[in-house]
Amino acid sequence: MASWWHVYWDGMDVERTIDDIEQLEEMFEAPDIRPLSASDLMAANRRHDEILAHSPWFRLWQRYGVCGRVESPVIQLGEIES
């Protein structure tokens, strides 16, 4: 009686599977050269705002709006204590 391990590997082409995996790895390593869309930029800005939400410098930027962005920041924090 054949073990389950033997039956499982018997029907697989291991070399082809390894080659397929290597091809996928190469595809994902290549840089994405597509231009960013407006929604890509908004998502990146939102992630940036979320990461810096507790920074006092970010709060100053948010309060006085010194930025080159077209849209306003996504996160609205409470008033800054004096």
Short mmCIF file of C-alpha atoms in Angstrom, two decimals:
data_model
loop_
_atom_site.label_atom_id
_atom_site.label_comp_id
_atom_site.label_asym_id
_atom_site.label_seq_id
_atom_site.Cartn_x
_atom_site.Cartn_y
_atom_site.Cartn_z
CA MET A 1 0.00 0.00 0.00
CA ALA A 2 1.38 3.42 -0.96
CA SER A 3 1.62 6.09 1.67
CA TRP A 4 -0.42 9.28 1.26
CA TRP A 5 2.85 11.18 0.80
CA HIS A 6 3.82 9.09 -2.21
CA VAL A 7 0.37 9.43 -3.79
CA TYR A 8 0.36 13.21 -3.25
CA TRP A 9 3.77 13.85 -4.83
CA ASP A 10 3.30 11.28 -7.58
CA GLY A 11 0.92 13.52 -9.54
CA MET A 12 2.93 16.74 -9.16
CA ASP A 13 5.66 18.11 -11.39
CA VAL A 14 7.89 19.56 -8.68
CA GLU A 15 10.30 21.23 -11.11
CA ARG A 16 7.43 23.01 -12.88
CA THR A 17 5.95 24.15 -9.56
CA ILE A 18 9.32 25.58 -8.49
CA ASP A 19 9.68 27.33 -11.88
CA ASP A 20 6.17 28.83 -11.55
CA ILE A 21 6.97 30.13 -8.07
CA GLU A 22 10.24 31.67 -9.27
CA GLN A 23 8.43 33.39 -12.15
CA LEU A 24 5.86 34.84 -9.72
CA GLU A 25 8.64 36.08 -7.45
CA GLU A 26 10.30 37.84 -10.40
CA MET A 27 7.01 39.47 -11.38
CA PHE A 28 6.44 40.85 -7.90
CA GLU A 29 10.04 42.10 -7.59
CA ALA A 30 9.71 44.26 -10.71
CA PRO A 31 8.91 47.91 -9.98
CA ASP A 32 5.43 49.14 -10.81
CA ILE A 33 5.95 51.77 -13.49
CA ARG A 34 2.30 52.72 -13.89
CA PRO A 35 1.52 56.37 -13.08
CA LEU A 36 -0.32 56.97 -9.81
CA SER A 37 -4.01 57.74 -10.10
CA ALA A 38 -5.85 60.33 -8.03
CA SER A 39 -7.25 57.58 -5.78
CA ASP A 40 -3.71 56.18 -5.27
CA LEU A 41 -2.51 59.61 -4.13
CA MET A 42 -5.50 60.07 -1.82
CA ALA A 43 -4.89 56.65 -0.25
CA ALA A 44 -1.18 57.42 0.26
CA ASN A 45 -2.03 60.80 1.82
CA ARG A 46 -4.61 59.16 4.11
CA ARG A 47 -2.06 56.55 5.30
CA HIS A 48 0.49 59.32 5.84
CA ASP A 49 -2.01 61.34 7.87
CA GLU A 50 -2.94 58.33 10.00
CA ILE A 51 0.71 57.54 10.75
CA LEU A 52 1.52 61.12 11.78
CA ALA A 53 -1.77 61.88 13.55
CA HIS A 54 -0.16 62.26 16.99
CA SER A 55 2.85 64.31 15.91
CA PRO A 56 2.89 67.92 17.21
CA TRP A 57 4.44 69.02 13.89
CA PHE A 58 1.63 67.35 11.98
CA ARG A 59 -0.90 69.15 14.16
CA LEU A 60 0.76 72.48 13.34
CA TRP A 61 0.66 71.65 9.67
CA GLN A 62 -2.98 70.70 9.97
CA ARG A 63 -3.89 73.84 11.87
CA TYR A 64 -2.10 76.30 9.59
CA GLY A 65 -2.34 74.36 6.33
CA VAL A 66 1.23 74.75 5.08
CA CYS A 67 1.13 72.11 2.38
CA GLY A 68 1.13 71.66 -1.37
CA ARG A 69 -1.78 69.22 -1.37
CA VAL A 70 -4.91 70.00 -3.31
CA GLU A 71 -7.22 68.29 -0.80
CA SER A 72 -7.36 68.96 2.91
CA PRO A 73 -6.02 66.41 5.43
CA VAL A 74 -8.30 63.49 6.16
CA ILE A 75 -7.80 63.28 9.92
CA GLN A 76 -9.25 66.14 11.92
CA LEU A 77 -7.78 66.22 15.41
CA GLY A 78 -9.18 68.16 18.35
CA GLU A 79 -7.99 71.59 19.35
CA ILE A 80 -4.34 71.94 20.34
CA GLU A 81 -3.91 72.70 24.00
CA SER A 82 -2.19 76.00 24.79
#
